[in-house]
Coordinates of C-alpha atoms in Angstrom, one line a residue:
X292 CA -26.8 -4.0 -1.9
X293 CA -23.5 -5.5 -3.1
X294 CA -22.2 -8.5 -1.2
X295 CA -19.4 -7.8 1.2
X296 CA -16.7 -10.5 1.1
X297 CA -14.9 -11.0 4.4
X298 CA -12.0 -13.2 5.3
X299 CA -10.9 -14.2 8.8
X300 CA -8.1 -12.0 10.0
X301 CA -4.7 -13.2 11.2
X302 CA -3.4 -13.5 14.7
X303 CA -4.6 -10.0 15.7
X304 CA -8.2 -11.2 15.6
X305 CA -8.0 -12.0 19.3
X306 CA -6.4 -8.7 20.2
X307 CA -8.6 -5.9 21.8
X308 CA -10.5 -3.7 19.3
X309 CA -9.1 -0.2 19.2
X310 CA -11.4 1.2 16.4
X311 CA -15.0 0.1 16.1
X312 CA -17.0 1.6 13.2
X313 CA -20.6 0.7 12.7
X314 CA -23.0 1.9 10.0
X315 CA -21.1 5.0 8.9
X316 CA -22.9 7.2 6.4
X317 CA -21.6 10.5 5.0
X318 CA -23.3 12.7 2.3
X319 CA -22.0 16.0 0.9
X320 CA -24.3 18.7 -0.7
X321 CA -22.7 19.8 -4.0
X322 CA -24.0 23.1 -5.5
X323 CA -25.1 22.7 -9.2
X324 CA -24.6 26.4 -10.0
X325 CA -21.8 28.2 -8.3
X326 CA -21.9 32.0 -7.9
X327 CA -18.4 33.1 -8.7
X328 CA -18.7 36.9 -8.8
X329 CA -20.2 39.8 -6.8
X330 CA -22.1 40.9 -10.0
X331 CA -23.9 37.6 -10.2
X332 CA -24.9 37.7 -6.6
X333 CA -26.1 41.3 -6.8
X334 CA -28.1 40.6 -10.0
X335 CA -30.0 37.6 -8.5
X336 CA -30.1 38.3 -4.8
X337 CA -33.1 35.9 -4.2
X338 CA -32.0 33.1 -6.4
X339 CA -32.1 29.8 -4.5
X340 CA -29.1 27.6 -5.0
X341 CA -29.7 24.1 -6.3
X342 CA -27.8 21.2 -4.8
X343 CA -27.2 17.6 -5.5
X344 CA -26.3 15.0 -2.9
X345 CA -23.1 13.0 -3.2
X346 CA -23.0 10.0 -0.9
X347 CA -19.4 9.4 0.1
X348 CA -20.0 6.5 2.5
X349 CA -22.9 4.1 2.9
X350 CA -23.2 1.8 5.9
X351 CA -19.5 1.2 6.5
X352 CA -18.7 -1.1 9.4
X353 CA -15.3 -2.6 10.5
X354 CA -13.0 -3.2 13.4
X355 CA -9.3 -2.5 13.8
X356 CA -7.4 -4.5 16.5
X357 CA -4.6 -3.4 18.6
X358 CA -1.2 -3.9 16.9
X359 CA -2.8 -4.3 13.5
X360 CA -1.7 -2.7 10.2
X361 CA -5.1 -2.1 8.6
X362 CA -5.1 -1.0 4.9
X363 CA -8.0 0.9 3.2
X364 CA -7.9 0.8 -0.6
X365 CA -10.2 1.9 -3.4
X366 CA -10.4 4.0 -6.5
X367 CA -10.3 7.8 -6.4
X368 CA -13.7 9.0 -5.1
X369 CA -14.6 5.8 -3.4
X370 CA -14.8 7.4 0.0
X371 CA -11.7 6.1 1.7
X372 CA -10.1 9.5 2.5
X373 CA -13.5 10.7 3.8
X374 CA -13.6 7.7 6.1
X375 CA -10.1 8.5 7.5
X376 CA -11.2 12.1 8.1
X377 CA -14.2 10.9 10.0
X378 CA -11.9 8.7 12.1
X379 CA -9.7 11.7 12.8
X380 CA -12.8 13.9 13.8
X381 CA -12.2 16.2 10.9
X382 CA -15.6 15.3 9.4
X383 CA -18.7 14.3 11.3
X384 CA -20.6 11.3 10.1
X385 CA -24.2 11.7 9.2
X386 CA -25.1 8.4 10.8
X387 CA -23.4 5.5 12.6
X388 CA -21.0 5.3 15.5
X389 CA -17.2 5.2 16.0
X390 CA -15.5 4.2 19.2
X391 CA -11.7 4.6 19.6
X392 CA -9.5 3.3 22.4
X393 CA -6.3 5.3 22.6
X394 CA -5.0 8.6 21.2
X395 CA -4.6 9.2 17.4
X396 CA -2.0 10.9 15.3
X397 CA -3.5 11.7 11.9
X398 CA -1.5 12.4 8.7
X399 CA -4.5 13.1 6.4
X400 CA -3.6 15.9 4.0
X401 CA -0.6 18.0 3.2
X402 CA -0.5 21.0 5.6
X403 CA -3.7 20.2 7.5
X404 CA -3.4 21.6 11.0
X405 CA -0.6 24.0 9.9
X406 CA -0.7 27.7 10.0
X407 CA 1.2 29.1 7.0
X408 CA 1.9 32.4 8.8
X409 CA 3.7 30.6 11.6
X410 CA 7.2 29.2 11.6
X411 CA 8.1 25.6 11.7
X412 CA 9.0 25.9 15.4
X413 CA 5.7 27.4 16.2
X414 CA 3.7 24.9 14.1
X415 CA 5.5 21.9 15.7
X416 CA 4.6 23.2 19.2
X417 CA 1.0 23.8 18.1
X418 CA 0.5 20.4 16.4
X419 CA 2.2 18.6 19.3
X420 CA -0.4 20.0 21.7
X421 CA -3.2 19.1 19.3
X422 CA -2.0 15.5 19.3
X423 CA -2.1 15.3 23.1
X424 CA 1.4 16.5 24.2
X425 CA 1.9 19.1 26.8
X426 CA 3.5 22.4 25.6
X427 CA 6.7 21.3 27.4
X428 CA 6.7 17.9 25.7
X429 CA 6.0 19.5 22.3
X430 CA 8.9 21.9 22.7
X431 CA 11.2 19.1 24.0
X432 CA 10.6 17.1 20.8
X433 CA 11.2 20.0 18.4
X434 CA 14.8 18.9 17.7
X435 CA 13.8 15.3 17.0
X436 CA 11.0 16.5 14.6
X437 CA 13.3 18.8 12.7
X438 CA 16.1 16.2 12.6
X439 CA 13.8 13.5 11.2
X440 CA 12.5 16.0 8.6
X441 CA 16.0 17.3 7.8
X442 CA 14.7 20.9 8.2
X443 CA 17.1 22.2 10.9
X444 CA 18.2 25.1 8.7
X445 CA 14.6 26.2 8.2
X446 CA 13.3 26.2 11.8
X447 CA 12.3 29.9 11.9
X448 CA 11.0 30.1 8.3
X449 CA 7.3 30.6 7.8
X450 CA 5.5 27.7 6.3
X451 CA 4.2 29.8 3.4
X452 CA 7.7 29.7 2.1
X453 CA 8.1 25.9 2.4
X454 CA 7.9 23.7 -0.7
X455 CA 5.4 20.9 -0.8
X456 CA 8.1 18.4 -0.1
X457 CA 9.3 20.3 3.0
X458 CA 5.7 20.5 4.3
X459 CA 5.1 16.8 4.0
X460 CA 8.3 15.9 5.7
X461 CA 7.5 18.3 8.6
X462 CA 3.9 16.9 9.0
X463 CA 5.0 13.3 8.9
X464 CA 7.8 14.0 11.4
X465 CA 5.3 15.6 13.9
X466 CA 3.1 12.6 13.6
X467 CA 6.0 10.2 14.2
X468 CA 7.3 12.0 17.2
X469 CA 3.8 12.2 18.8
X470 CA 4.1 8.4 19.3
X471 CA 0.4 8.0 19.5
X472 CA -1.4 4.6 20.0
X473 CA -2.9 4.8 16.5
X474 CA -1.6 6.4 13.4
X475 CA -3.9 7.4 10.6
X476 CA -2.0 7.8 7.3
X477 CA -3.3 8.9 3.9
X478 CA -1.0 8.5 0.9
X479 CA 2.1 9.5 2.8
X480 CA 4.4 8.3 -0.1
X481 CA 2.5 10.2 -2.7
X482 CA 4.5 13.4 -2.0
X483 CA 8.2 13.7 -1.4
X484 CA 11.4 12.3 -2.8
X485 CA 12.7 8.7 -2.8
X486 CA 14.8 9.2 0.3
X487 CA 11.9 10.4 2.3
X488 CA 9.7 7.6 1.0
X489 CA 12.3 5.1 2.3
X490 CA 12.2 6.9 5.7
X491 CA 8.5 6.5 5.9
X492 CA 8.8 2.8 5.0
X493 CA 11.4 2.4 7.8
X494 CA 9.0 4.0 10.2
X495 CA 6.2 1.6 9.2
X496 CA 8.5 -1.3 9.7
X497 CA 9.5 -0.2 13.2
X498 CA 5.9 0.4 14.1
X499 CA 4.9 -3.0 12.9
X500 CA 7.7 -4.6 14.9
X501 CA 6.7 -2.6 18.0
X502 CA 3.1 -3.8 17.7
X503 CA 1.7 -0.3 17.0
X504 CA -1.7 0.2 15.3
X505 CA -1.7 1.9 11.8
X506 CA -4.6 2.6 9.5
X507 CA -3.2 3.2 6.1
X508 CA -5.0 4.6 3.0
X509 CA -2.9 4.0 -0.2
X510 CA -3.0 3.1 -3.9
X511 CA 0.3 1.2 -3.5
X512 CA -0.8 -2.4 -3.4
X513 CA 2.8 -3.5 -2.8
X514 CA 2.8 -1.5 0.4
X515 CA -0.4 -3.1 1.4
X516 CA 0.8 -6.6 0.8
X517 CA 4.2 -6.0 2.5
X518 CA 2.8 -4.3 5.7
X519 CA -0.9 -4.8 6.3
X520 CA -2.3 -7.7 8.2
X521 CA -5.8 -7.0 6.7
X522 CA -7.2 -4.7 4.1
X523 CA -10.6 -3.2 3.3
X524 CA -11.7 -2.4 -0.2
X525 CA -14.2 0.4 -0.6
X526 CA -16.0 0.9 -3.9
X527 CA -18.9 3.2 -4.7
X528 CA -19.0 4.3 -1.1
X529 CA -19.5 0.8 0.3
X530 CA -17.3 -2.0 1.7
X531 CA -16.8 -4.7 -0.9
X532 CA -14.1 -6.8 0.7
X533 CA -12.5 -7.1 4.1
X534 CA -9.7 -9.6 4.8
X535 CA -6.5 -10.8 3.1
X536 CA -4.4 -7.9 1.8
X537 CA -3.4 -9.7 -1.4
X538 CA -7.0 -10.5 -2.2
X539 CA -8.0 -6.9 -1.5
X540 CA -5.3 -5.7 -3.9
X541 CA -6.4 -8.0 -6.6
X542 CA -10.0 -6.9 -6.3
X543 CA -8.8 -3.3 -6.4
X544 CA -7.0 -4.0 -9.7
X545 CA -10.2 -5.6 -11.1
X546 CA -12.2 -2.5 -10.4
X547 CA -9.5 -0.3 -12.0
X548 CA -9.0 -2.2 -15.2
X549 CA -12.4 -3.0 -16.6
X550 CA -13.6 -6.0 -14.6
X551 CA -16.3 -6.0 -12.0
X552 CA -16.3 -7.8 -8.7
X553 CA -19.2 -10.0 -9.6
X554 CA -17.9 -11.0 -13.1
X555 CA -18.0 -14.7 -13.6
X556 CA -14.6 -15.9 -14.8
X557 CA -13.1 -19.4 -14.5
X558 CA -10.8 -19.9 -11.6
X559 CA -7.5 -21.5 -11.5
X560 CA -6.6 -24.3 -9.0
X561 CA -4.9 -21.6 -6.9
X562 CA -8.3 -19.7 -6.4
X563 CA -7.3 -16.6 -8.3
X564 CA -10.0 -15.2 -10.8
X565 CA -8.9 -14.7 -14.4
X566 CA -9.3 -11.0 -15.4
X567 CA -6.7 -9.9 -17.9
X568 CA -4.5 -13.1 -18.0
X569 CA -5.1 -16.7 -17.1
X570 CA -2.4 -19.0 -15.8
X571 CA -2.3 -22.2 -18.0
X572 CA 0.7 -23.9 -16.4
X573 CA 3.5 -23.3 -14.0
X574 CA 6.3 -25.7 -13.1
X575 CA 9.9 -26.1 -12.0
X576 CA 12.4 -28.2 -14.0
X577 CA 15.8 -29.8 -13.5
X578 CA 18.9 -29.5 -15.7
X579 CA 17.5 -32.1 -18.1
X580 CA 14.2 -30.4 -18.5
X581 CA 12.2 -32.8 -16.3
X582 CA 9.5 -31.4 -14.0
X583 CA 10.4 -31.3 -10.4
X584 CA 8.6 -30.2 -7.2
X585 CA 11.5 -28.9 -5.2
X586 CA 15.0 -27.4 -5.7
X587 CA 18.3 -28.3 -4.2
X588 CA 20.2 -25.6 -2.3
X589 CA 22.6 -23.6 -4.5
X590 CA 21.1 -25.1 -7.7
X591 CA 19.4 -22.7 -10.1
X592 CA 15.6 -22.3 -9.9
X593 CA 14.5 -23.3 -13.4
X594 CA 11.1 -21.6 -13.7
X595 CA 8.5 -22.1 -16.5
X596 CA 5.1 -20.5 -16.8
X597 CA 2.5 -20.3 -19.6
X598 CA 0.0 -17.4 -19.5
X599 CA -2.8 -16.7 -21.9
X600 CA -4.0 -13.1 -22.4
X601 CA -7.7 -12.7 -21.9
X602 CA -7.7 -9.0 -23.0
X603 CA -5.2 -7.0 -25.1
X604 CA -2.1 -6.4 -23.0
X605 CA 0.0 -3.5 -24.2
X606 CA 3.8 -3.8 -23.4
X607 CA 3.2 -6.3 -20.6
X608 CA 5.8 -6.9 -17.8
X609 CA 5.9 -10.0 -15.7
X610 CA 7.1 -9.3 -12.2
X611 CA 8.1 -12.4 -10.2
X612 CA 8.0 -12.3 -6.4
X613 CA 9.5 -15.0 -4.2
X614 CA 8.0 -15.2 -0.7
X615 CA 9.0 -17.2 2.3
X616 CA 6.5 -19.4 4.3
X617 CA 5.4 -16.3 6.4
X618 CA 4.5 -14.5 3.2
X619 CA 7.4 -12.0 3.4
X620 CA 8.8 -11.1 0.0
X621 CA 12.4 -12.3 -0.2
X622 CA 13.4 -11.1 -3.7
X623 CA 11.9 -10.4 -7.1
X624 CA 12.6 -9.3 -10.6
X625 CA 10.8 -8.1 -13.8
X626 CA 10.7 -9.7 -17.2
X627 CA 9.5 -7.7 -20.2
X628 CA 8.1 -9.4 -23.3
X629 CA 10.9 -10.4 -25.7
X630 CA 10.0 -9.3 -29.3
X631 CA 11.3 -10.1 -32.6
X632 CA 11.8 -7.7 -35.5
X633 CA 8.5 -6.2 -36.5
X634 CA 6.4 -7.9 -33.9
X635 CA 3.9 -5.7 -32.1
X636 CA 4.6 -4.8 -28.4
X637 CA 1.3 -6.3 -27.2
X638 CA -0.5 -9.5 -26.6
X639 CA -3.9 -10.0 -28.3
X640 CA -6.8 -11.8 -26.5
X641 CA -6.2 -15.5 -26.6
X642 CA -2.5 -15.3 -27.3
X643 CA -0.2 -17.3 -25.1
X644 CA 3.2 -16.3 -23.8
X645 CA 5.8 -18.6 -22.2
X646 CA 8.2 -17.3 -19.6
X647 CA 11.1 -19.7 -18.9
X648 CA 14.7 -19.7 -17.7
X649 CA 16.9 -20.1 -14.7
X650 CA 17.1 -17.9 -11.6
X651 CA 20.1 -17.7 -9.3
X652 CA 19.1 -19.5 -6.1
X653 CA 20.3 -17.7 -2.9
X654 CA 17.6 -19.3 -0.7
X655 CA 18.3 -21.2 2.5
X656 CA 16.4 -24.5 3.1
X657 CA 12.7 -23.9 3.6
X658 CA 9.4 -23.5 1.8
X659 CA 8.8 -20.7 -0.6
X660 CA 6.1 -19.3 -2.9
X661 CA 6.2 -17.6 -6.3
X662 CA 3.7 -15.0 -7.5
X663 CA 3.6 -13.2 -10.8
X664 CA 2.4 -9.6 -11.2
X665 CA 1.2 -8.9 -14.7
X666 CA 1.8 -5.2 -15.2
X667 CA 1.9 -2.6 -17.9
X668 CA 5.3 -1.2 -18.9
X669 CA 4.4 2.5 -18.8
X670 CA 5.7 5.0 -16.2
X671 CA 7.2 4.6 -12.8
X672 CA 4.6 3.9 -10.2
X673 CA 2.2 2.2 -12.7
X674 CA 0.0 -0.4 -10.9
X675 CA -0.2 -4.1 -11.6
X676 CA -3.0 -5.5 -13.7
X677 CA -3.3 -8.9 -12.0
X678 CA -1.6 -11.2 -9.5
X679 CA -1.1 -14.8 -10.5
X680 CA -0.2 -17.3 -7.8
X681 CA 2.2 -19.7 -9.5
X682 CA 3.5 -22.4 -7.2
X683 CA 5.2 -23.3 -4.0
X684 CA 8.3 -25.4 -3.6
X685 CA 10.9 -26.5 -1.0
X686 CA 14.6 -25.7 -1.1
X687 CA 16.3 -28.6 0.5
X688 CA 19.9 -28.8 1.8
X689 CA 22.0 -29.1 4.9
X690 CA 23.8 -25.7 5.0
X691 CA 21.7 -23.5 7.3
X692 CA 22.3 -19.9 8.2
X693 CA 20.7 -16.7 9.5
X694 CA 17.9 -15.2 7.6
X695 CA 16.4 -16.7 4.4
X696 CA 19.2 -16.1 1.8
X697 CA 22.8 -16.9 1.5
X698 CA 25.1 -14.3 0.0
X699 CA 28.7 -14.4 -1.1
X700 CA 31.3 -12.4 0.9
X701 CA 35.0 -11.6 0.6
X702 CA 35.6 -10.7 4.2
X703 CA 38.4 -12.0 6.4
X704 CA 39.0 -11.9 10.1
X705 CA 42.6 -11.6 11.2
X706 CA 44.0 -10.6 14.6
X707 CA 45.8 -7.3 15.0
X708 CA 49.5 -7.5 16.1
X709 CA 49.9 -7.3 19.8
X710 CA 51.4 -3.9 20.7
X711 CA 54.4 -3.9 23.0
X712 CA 53.7 -2.5 26.5
X713 CA 50.0 -3.5 26.5

């Protein structure tokens, strides 16, 4: 049995447990030979079907605490969506126990729980009741649901005439308005336009601020790092890691791009395993090129890193993320490989690349961290290959302010003339 790596959770570790899963197993029987026509069935009425067993989950155990954003990540077919359906009581586990404290609002699959022959109005009322609302409460929230989904002009249209984007907006809106104790969300950003995706992110941010519990299945490691307090990696139906979201994301990338969790690679001083690229050096410098540990407020951040390719990297992009002391991403940017005439757009194994230059410094005094995401320059939504933790530094100065960055403004405040008679 593969070893499960587990890190201690953050401040929510002392909060009450609202989901307790122990020893969850789930196996599906898959037919080897499918009978697809009446003629085949009539010709062989006594043929016994042959099946193979597909084990989707094997001895999965974990806890989710109240107020926690809990991520579940893994490759396609790893069993994460099956686990979410078991939590939502859509599937029944073959073995194990699940205990839940509070009501749930599931957003599992596009259109699940909807009746295509009913209108949006009727489906909202039906789903509201299924999520624990009374019929009066469900009807009362209809306007809020349709307003969030921006479907007010299609209230009395049957869902079979809805597009996939309209369906996902309606389903997510129903879940949001149910205001359940626990939200179960499966790839909510995979369908829908950019504006709706931003709405979903805004909802997650509000829920996090309100101390709500969310279980999120996603392939978006940026979303996991930004919102989740802990994350669980499932691979080959088993839990392989449970703990820090960034570590879970990096292990996910290793499984996706040719590495294995148990591969032996040298480790950098920052504790990050080499997979596709190794960090050889990272430092800050002053205007004269001398190495420095910290940066003065309003002075450029002169960043230098040297990375060596361990595998062939085609059209690599280096994404730099600057985070504050709480781990919140403040700003970032991407840098593509600069090529000369006739040079190939790839790095070969063993080849080094140096990224250096100055970055405008909007940061207020405090401690900050820099990460580098080594990614492929392919299509929008492509995932990172590896995360390199570069360095930490302090911005020092006397000019404080709200937030973590200082921005230029051209505003002015002048009094209006006093009107006569007032």
